[in-house]
Amino acid sequence: MAGLSPQITNLVIILGMMQVSKRIPFDDPTVLNGVRGLYIASNVIIALIYLYIQSCINKKKDMTTLKYVEPPPMGSTEEGKLVTTTVHAYDIQQLRTAFRGQAMGVAMMAFMHLYMKYTNPLLIQSIIPLKSALEGNLAKIYVFGQPAVGDLKRPFKQAAGFMSAMQNGQAQSDKKAVEAAERAGRGGVKEE
């Protein structure tokens, strides 16, 4: 599955794990506790990956200035806002976003499992978030050591998907867009 997009492999994993989860006896407390343990272990591994990435970001502390034009919020008639930051601050912001997303996923899963008594999603949510954490741009740069060029060049491109088509586009870092935003006075204060 090396040549397939992450969305396609996620779909294949979800469909496969749905078939597997139908055959698992979740009414057996030992099996249920094992699946719960797998889910908890998966989230601990994700947290450790994010902590490792954070330590790498802080160790490198790349203070190179990064300028880009942030797209306006969906449905807004405003122009994009110029953002001037550093690579270090940008990476920390991206990591916080990823960690916040993971925490929201755990909260939703806790609600679904503990309150609504759904058990099948535990198995799927043990695999997909871990796969996503390892496929993230920061993991590619800091864990796997890939150079920050092409798709890994900051600002990161949003993954193409259903919701990205509805938004107003990607962050623009080309010189023409940045200069136009600077001339228009849509800038902000440099984040430290």
PDB file of C-alpha atoms in Angstrom:
ATOM      1  CA  MET A   1       0.000   0.000   0.000  1.00  0.00           C
ATOM      2  CA  ALA A   2       3.010   2.264  -0.422  1.00  0.00           C
ATOM      3  CA  GLY A   3       1.637   4.064  -3.484  1.00  0.00           C
ATOM      4  CA  LEU A   4      -1.873   4.647  -2.141  1.00  0.00           C
ATOM      5  CA  SER A   5      -3.003   7.842  -0.460  1.00  0.00           C
ATOM      6  CA  PRO A   6      -3.474   7.806   3.331  1.00  0.00           C
ATOM      7  CA  GLN A   7      -7.236   8.244   2.915  1.00  0.00           C
ATOM      8  CA  ILE A   8      -7.492   5.101   0.779  1.00  0.00           C
ATOM      9  CA  THR A   9      -5.384   3.029   3.191  1.00  0.00           C
ATOM     10  CA  ASN A  10      -7.472   4.337   6.115  1.00  0.00           C
ATOM     11  CA  LEU A  11     -10.634   3.245   4.310  1.00  0.00           C
ATOM     12  CA  VAL A  12      -9.178  -0.210   3.640  1.00  0.00           C
ATOM     13  CA  ILE A  13      -8.128  -0.547   7.303  1.00  0.00           C
ATOM     14  CA  ILE A  14     -11.546   0.604   8.548  1.00  0.00           C
ATOM     15  CA  LEU A  15     -13.427  -1.805   6.299  1.00  0.00           C
ATOM     16  CA  GLY A  16     -11.090  -4.665   7.228  1.00  0.00           C
ATOM     17  CA  MET A  17     -11.252  -3.943  10.954  1.00  0.00           C
ATOM     18  CA  MET A  18     -15.050  -3.707  10.813  1.00  0.00           C
ATOM     19  CA  GLN A  19     -15.107  -7.270   9.488  1.00  0.00           C
ATOM     20  CA  VAL A  20     -12.613  -8.407  12.129  1.00  0.00           C
ATOM     21  CA  SER A  21     -14.525  -6.677  14.936  1.00  0.00           C
ATOM     22  CA  LYS A  22     -17.700  -8.570  14.015  1.00  0.00           C
ATOM     23  CA  ARG A  23     -15.915 -11.813  14.864  1.00  0.00           C
ATOM     24  CA  ILE A  24     -14.469 -10.652  18.185  1.00  0.00           C
ATOM     25  CA  PRO A  25     -16.494 -11.672  21.265  1.00  0.00           C
ATOM     26  CA  PHE A  26     -16.693  -8.276  23.013  1.00  0.00           C
ATOM     27  CA  ASP A  27     -19.098  -9.727  25.601  1.00  0.00           C
ATOM     28  CA  ASP A  28     -16.157 -11.678  27.093  1.00  0.00           C
ATOM     29  CA  PRO A  29     -14.628  -9.353  29.755  1.00  0.00           C
ATOM     30  CA  THR A  30     -11.101 -10.625  29.087  1.00  0.00           C
ATOM     31  CA  VAL A  31     -11.333  -9.799  25.376  1.00  0.00           C
ATOM     32  CA  LEU A  32     -12.944  -6.424  26.086  1.00  0.00           C
ATOM     33  CA  ASN A  33     -10.214  -5.499  28.571  1.00  0.00           C
ATOM     34  CA  GLY A  34      -7.572  -6.593  26.058  1.00  0.00           C
ATOM     35  CA  VAL A  35      -9.050  -4.312  23.379  1.00  0.00           C
ATOM     36  CA  ARG A  36      -9.275  -1.475  25.916  1.00  0.00           C
ATOM     37  CA  GLY A  37      -5.614  -2.077  26.772  1.00  0.00           C
ATOM     38  CA  LEU A  38      -4.717  -1.967  23.068  1.00  0.00           C
ATOM     39  CA  TYR A  39      -6.543   1.360  22.704  1.00  0.00           C
ATOM     40  CA  ILE A  40      -4.806   2.846  25.749  1.00  0.00           C
ATOM     41  CA  ALA A  41      -1.398   1.567  24.581  1.00  0.00           C
ATOM     42  CA  SER A  42      -1.982   3.094  21.146  1.00  0.00           C
ATOM     43  CA  ASN A  43      -2.730   6.495  22.678  1.00  0.00           C
ATOM     44  CA  VAL A  44       0.285   6.282  24.980  1.00  0.00           C
ATOM     45  CA  ILE A  45       2.494   5.552  21.941  1.00  0.00           C
ATOM     46  CA  ILE A  46       0.983   8.551  20.099  1.00  0.00           C
ATOM     47  CA  ALA A  47       1.650  10.787  23.119  1.00  0.00           C
ATOM     48  CA  LEU A  48       5.246   9.531  23.268  1.00  0.00           C
ATOM     49  CA  ILE A  49       5.699  10.248  19.542  1.00  0.00           C
ATOM     50  CA  TYR A  50       4.401  13.793  20.040  1.00  0.00           C
ATOM     51  CA  LEU A  51       6.624  14.328  23.095  1.00  0.00           C
ATOM     52  CA  TYR A  52       9.644  13.100  21.118  1.00  0.00           C
ATOM     53  CA  ILE A  53       8.783  15.468  18.259  1.00  0.00           C
ATOM     54  CA  GLN A  54       8.417  18.334  20.752  1.00  0.00           C
ATOM     55  CA  SER A  55      11.840  17.601  22.232  1.00  0.00           C
ATOM     56  CA  CYS A  56      13.355  17.539  18.729  1.00  0.00           C
ATOM     57  CA  ILE A  57      11.680  20.851  17.853  1.00  0.00           C
ATOM     58  CA  ASN A  58      12.940  22.469  21.053  1.00  0.00           C
ATOM     59  CA  LYS A  59      16.430  21.023  20.603  1.00  0.00           C
ATOM     60  CA  LYS A  60      16.695  22.289  17.033  1.00  0.00           C
ATOM     61  CA  LYS A  61      15.019  25.649  17.862  1.00  0.00           C
ATOM     62  CA  ASP A  62      15.014  26.821  14.229  1.00  0.00           C
ATOM     63  CA  MET A  63      14.442  30.590  14.419  1.00  0.00           C
ATOM     64  CA  THR A  64      14.280  31.075  10.648  1.00  0.00           C
ATOM     65  CA  THR A  65      11.569  33.595   9.785  1.00  0.00           C
ATOM     66  CA  LEU A  66       8.553  32.120   8.053  1.00  0.00           C
ATOM     67  CA  LYS A  67       6.016  34.321   6.262  1.00  0.00           C
ATOM     68  CA  TYR A  68       2.805  33.100   4.700  1.00  0.00           C
ATOM     69  CA  VAL A  69      -0.707  34.274   3.971  1.00  0.00           C
ATOM     70  CA  GLU A  70      -3.265  32.393   6.011  1.00  0.00           C
ATOM     71  CA  PRO A  71      -6.533  31.732   4.154  1.00  0.00           C
ATOM     72  CA  PRO A  72      -9.605  33.498   5.562  1.00  0.00           C
ATOM     73  CA  PRO A  73     -12.133  31.502   7.591  1.00  0.00           C
ATOM     74  CA  MET A  74     -14.708  29.539   5.628  1.00  0.00           C
ATOM     75  CA  GLY A  75     -17.615  31.742   4.548  1.00  0.00           C
ATOM     76  CA  SER A  76     -15.714  34.954   5.236  1.00  0.00           C
ATOM     77  CA  THR A  77     -15.390  37.723   2.672  1.00  0.00           C
ATOM     78  CA  GLU A  78     -12.134  38.965   4.221  1.00  0.00           C
ATOM     79  CA  GLU A  79      -8.766  38.697   2.567  1.00  0.00           C
ATOM     80  CA  GLY A  80      -6.137  36.292   3.887  1.00  0.00           C
ATOM     81  CA  LYS A  81      -4.025  37.431   6.843  1.00  0.00           C
ATOM     82  CA  LEU A  82      -0.234  37.703   6.664  1.00  0.00           C
ATOM     83  CA  VAL A  83       1.455  35.596   9.340  1.00  0.00           C
ATOM     84  CA  THR A  84       5.088  36.210  10.262  1.00  0.00           C
ATOM     85  CA  THR A  85       6.497  33.595  12.607  1.00  0.00           C
ATOM     86  CA  THR A  86       9.483  31.298  13.011  1.00  0.00           C
ATOM     87  CA  VAL A  87       9.869  27.687  11.955  1.00  0.00           C
ATOM     88  CA  HIS A  88      10.126  26.750  15.661  1.00  0.00           C
ATOM     89  CA  ALA A  89       6.864  28.522  16.577  1.00  0.00           C
ATOM     90  CA  TYR A  90       5.101  27.128  13.487  1.00  0.00           C
ATOM     91  CA  ASP A  91       6.145  23.552  14.311  1.00  0.00           C
ATOM     92  CA  ILE A  92       5.068  23.944  17.949  1.00  0.00           C
ATOM     93  CA  GLN A  93       1.694  25.286  16.776  1.00  0.00           C
ATOM     94  CA  GLN A  94       1.256  22.349  14.387  1.00  0.00           C
ATOM     95  CA  LEU A  95       2.180  19.902  17.160  1.00  0.00           C
ATOM     96  CA  ARG A  96      -0.340  21.486  19.542  1.00  0.00           C
ATOM     97  CA  THR A  97      -3.008  21.176  16.857  1.00  0.00           C
ATOM     98  CA  ALA A  98      -2.192  17.487  16.368  1.00  0.00           C
ATOM     99  CA  PHE A  99      -2.178  16.819  20.116  1.00  0.00           C
ATOM    100  CA  ARG A 100      -5.479  18.692  20.568  1.00  0.00           C
ATOM    101  CA  GLY A 101      -7.010  16.611  17.771  1.00  0.00           C
ATOM    102  CA  GLN A 102      -5.841  13.418  19.436  1.00  0.00           C
ATOM    103  CA  ALA A 103      -7.268  14.533  22.793  1.00  0.00           C
ATOM    104  CA  MET A 104     -10.614  15.286  21.123  1.00  0.00           C
ATOM    105  CA  GLY A 105     -10.595  11.817  19.566  1.00  0.00           C
ATOM    106  CA  VAL A 106      -9.953  10.221  22.966  1.00  0.00           C
ATOM    107  CA  ALA A 107     -12.766  12.280  24.526  1.00  0.00           C
ATOM    108  CA  MET A 108     -15.198  11.251  21.774  1.00  0.00           C
ATOM    109  CA  MET A 109     -14.148   7.610  22.075  1.00  0.00           C
ATOM    110  CA  ALA A 110     -14.540   7.728  25.870  1.00  0.00           C
ATOM    111  CA  PHE A 111     -18.063   9.136  25.443  1.00  0.00           C
ATOM    112  CA  MET A 112     -18.978   6.529  22.829  1.00  0.00           C
ATOM    113  CA  HIS A 113     -17.526   3.631  24.807  1.00  0.00           C
ATOM    114  CA  LEU A 114     -18.352   4.521  28.394  1.00  0.00           C
ATOM    115  CA  TYR A 115     -21.687   6.295  27.959  1.00  0.00           C
ATOM    116  CA  MET A 116     -23.132   4.768  24.784  1.00  0.00           C
ATOM    117  CA  LYS A 117     -21.491   1.329  25.298  1.00  0.00           C
ATOM    118  CA  TYR A 118     -19.999   1.028  21.771  1.00  0.00           C
ATOM    119  CA  THR A 119     -17.038  -1.349  21.720  1.00  0.00           C
ATOM    120  CA  ASN A 120     -16.288  -1.955  18.020  1.00  0.00           C
ATOM    121  CA  PRO A 121     -14.715   1.492  17.386  1.00  0.00           C
ATOM    122  CA  LEU A 122     -12.056   0.792  20.048  1.00  0.00           C
ATOM    123  CA  LEU A 123     -10.308  -1.573  17.667  1.00  0.00           C
ATOM    124  CA  ILE A 124     -10.346   0.800  14.694  1.00  0.00           C
ATOM    125  CA  GLN A 125      -9.319   3.780  16.860  1.00  0.00           C
ATOM    126  CA  SER A 126      -6.319   1.803  18.105  1.00  0.00           C
ATOM    127  CA  ILE A 127      -4.858   1.724  14.593  1.00  0.00           C
ATOM    128  CA  ILE A 128      -5.980   4.754  12.526  1.00  0.00           C
ATOM    129  CA  PRO A 129      -4.752   7.543  14.888  1.00  0.00           C
ATOM    130  CA  LEU A 130      -1.385   5.818  15.343  1.00  0.00           C
ATOM    131  CA  LYS A 131      -1.035   5.495  11.569  1.00  0.00           C
ATOM    132  CA  SER A 132      -2.001   9.158  11.149  1.00  0.00           C
ATOM    133  CA  ALA A 133       0.516  10.283  13.787  1.00  0.00           C
ATOM    134  CA  LEU A 134       3.304   8.427  11.993  1.00  0.00           C
ATOM    135  CA  GLU A 135       2.233   9.824   8.596  1.00  0.00           C
ATOM    136  CA  GLY A 136       2.093  13.433   9.828  1.00  0.00           C
ATOM    137  CA  ASN A 137       4.460  16.043   8.395  1.00  0.00           C
ATOM    138  CA  LEU A 138       6.217  16.660  11.713  1.00  0.00           C
ATOM    139  CA  ALA A 139       6.820  12.925  12.184  1.00  0.00           C
ATOM    140  CA  LYS A 140       8.241  12.692   8.672  1.00  0.00           C
ATOM    141  CA  ILE A 141      10.670  15.536   9.435  1.00  0.00           C
ATOM    142  CA  TYR A 142      11.656  14.868  13.048  1.00  0.00           C
ATOM    143  CA  VAL A 143      11.155  11.101  13.479  1.00  0.00           C
ATOM    144  CA  PHE A 144      12.046   9.789  10.023  1.00  0.00           C
ATOM    145  CA  GLY A 145      14.544  12.543   9.158  1.00  0.00           C
ATOM    146  CA  GLN A 146      13.112  13.553   5.793  1.00  0.00           C
ATOM    147  CA  PRO A 147      14.223  16.986   4.527  1.00  0.00           C
ATOM    148  CA  ALA A 148      11.679  19.820   4.714  1.00  0.00           C
ATOM    149  CA  VAL A 149      11.280  20.230   0.944  1.00  0.00           C
ATOM    150  CA  GLY A 150       8.382  19.640  -1.431  1.00  0.00           C
ATOM    151  CA  ASP A 151       5.249  18.622   0.457  1.00  0.00           C
ATOM    152  CA  LEU A 152       7.147  18.981   3.748  1.00  0.00           C
ATOM    153  CA  LYS A 153       8.016  22.629   3.106  1.00  0.00           C
ATOM    154  CA  ARG A 154       6.467  24.972   5.627  1.00  0.00           C
ATOM    155  CA  PRO A 155       3.694  26.072   5.705  1.00  0.00           C
ATOM    156  CA  PHE A 156       2.386  22.546   5.275  1.00  0.00           C
ATOM    157  CA  LYS A 157      -0.256  21.920   2.663  1.00  0.00           C
ATOM    158  CA  GLN A 158      -3.557  20.683   3.997  1.00  0.00           C
ATOM    159  CA  ALA A 159      -4.417  17.154   3.013  1.00  0.00           C
ATOM    160  CA  ALA A 160      -6.797  17.040   0.085  1.00  0.00           C
ATOM    161  CA  GLY A 161     -10.164  15.841   1.209  1.00  0.00           C
ATOM    162  CA  PHE A 162     -13.845  16.607   1.359  1.00  0.00           C
ATOM    163  CA  MET A 163     -13.577  19.487   3.826  1.00  0.00           C
ATOM    164  CA  SER A 164     -10.558  21.108   2.149  1.00  0.00           C
ATOM    165  CA  ALA A 165     -12.602  21.587  -1.023  1.00  0.00           C
ATOM    166  CA  MET A 166     -15.110  23.636   0.963  1.00  0.00           C
ATOM    167  CA  GLN A 167     -12.462  25.897   2.524  1.00  0.00           C
ATOM    168  CA  ASN A 168     -10.943  28.903   0.814  1.00  0.00           C
ATOM    169  CA  GLY A 169      -7.642  27.243   0.003  1.00  0.00           C
ATOM    170  CA  GLN A 170      -4.129  26.674   1.238  1.00  0.00           C
ATOM    171  CA  ALA A 171      -1.781  28.964   3.092  1.00  0.00           C
ATOM    172  CA  GLN A 172       0.257  30.814   0.482  1.00  0.00           C
ATOM    173  CA  SER A 173       3.963  31.306   1.039  1.00  0.00           C
ATOM    174  CA  ASP A 174       4.985  32.472  -2.429  1.00  0.00           C
ATOM    175  CA  LYS A 175       6.732  35.836  -2.586  1.00  0.00           C
ATOM    176  CA  LYS A 176       3.983  37.501  -4.629  1.00  0.00           C
ATOM    177  CA  ALA A 177       1.194  36.638  -2.136  1.00  0.00           C
ATOM    178  CA  VAL A 178       3.304  37.654   0.883  1.00  0.00           C
ATOM    179  CA  GLU A 179       4.260  41.005  -0.677  1.00  0.00           C
ATOM    180  CA  ALA A 180       0.648  41.698  -1.661  1.00  0.00           C
ATOM    181  CA  ALA A 181      -0.489  41.043   1.914  1.00  0.00           C
ATOM    182  CA  GLU A 182       2.294  43.249   3.297  1.00  0.00           C
ATOM    183  CA  ARG A 183       1.289  46.109   0.980  1.00  0.00           C
ATOM    184  CA  ALA A 184      -2.364  45.702   1.915  1.00  0.00           C
ATOM    185  CA  GLY A 185      -1.460  45.947   5.593  1.00  0.00           C
ATOM    186  CA  ARG A 186      -3.096  42.644   6.541  1.00  0.00           C
ATOM    187  CA  GLY A 187      -0.128  41.586   8.621  1.00  0.00           C
ATOM    188  CA  GLY A 188       0.184  40.618  12.215  1.00  0.00           C
ATOM    189  CA  VAL A 189       2.852  40.782  14.869  1.00  0.00           C
ATOM    190  CA  LYS A 190       5.727  38.345  14.631  1.00  0.00           C
ATOM    191  CA  GLU A 191       5.199  35.504  17.090  1.00  0.00           C
ATOM    192  CA  GLU A 192       8.110  34.630  19.340  1.00  0.00           C
TER     193      GLU A 192
END
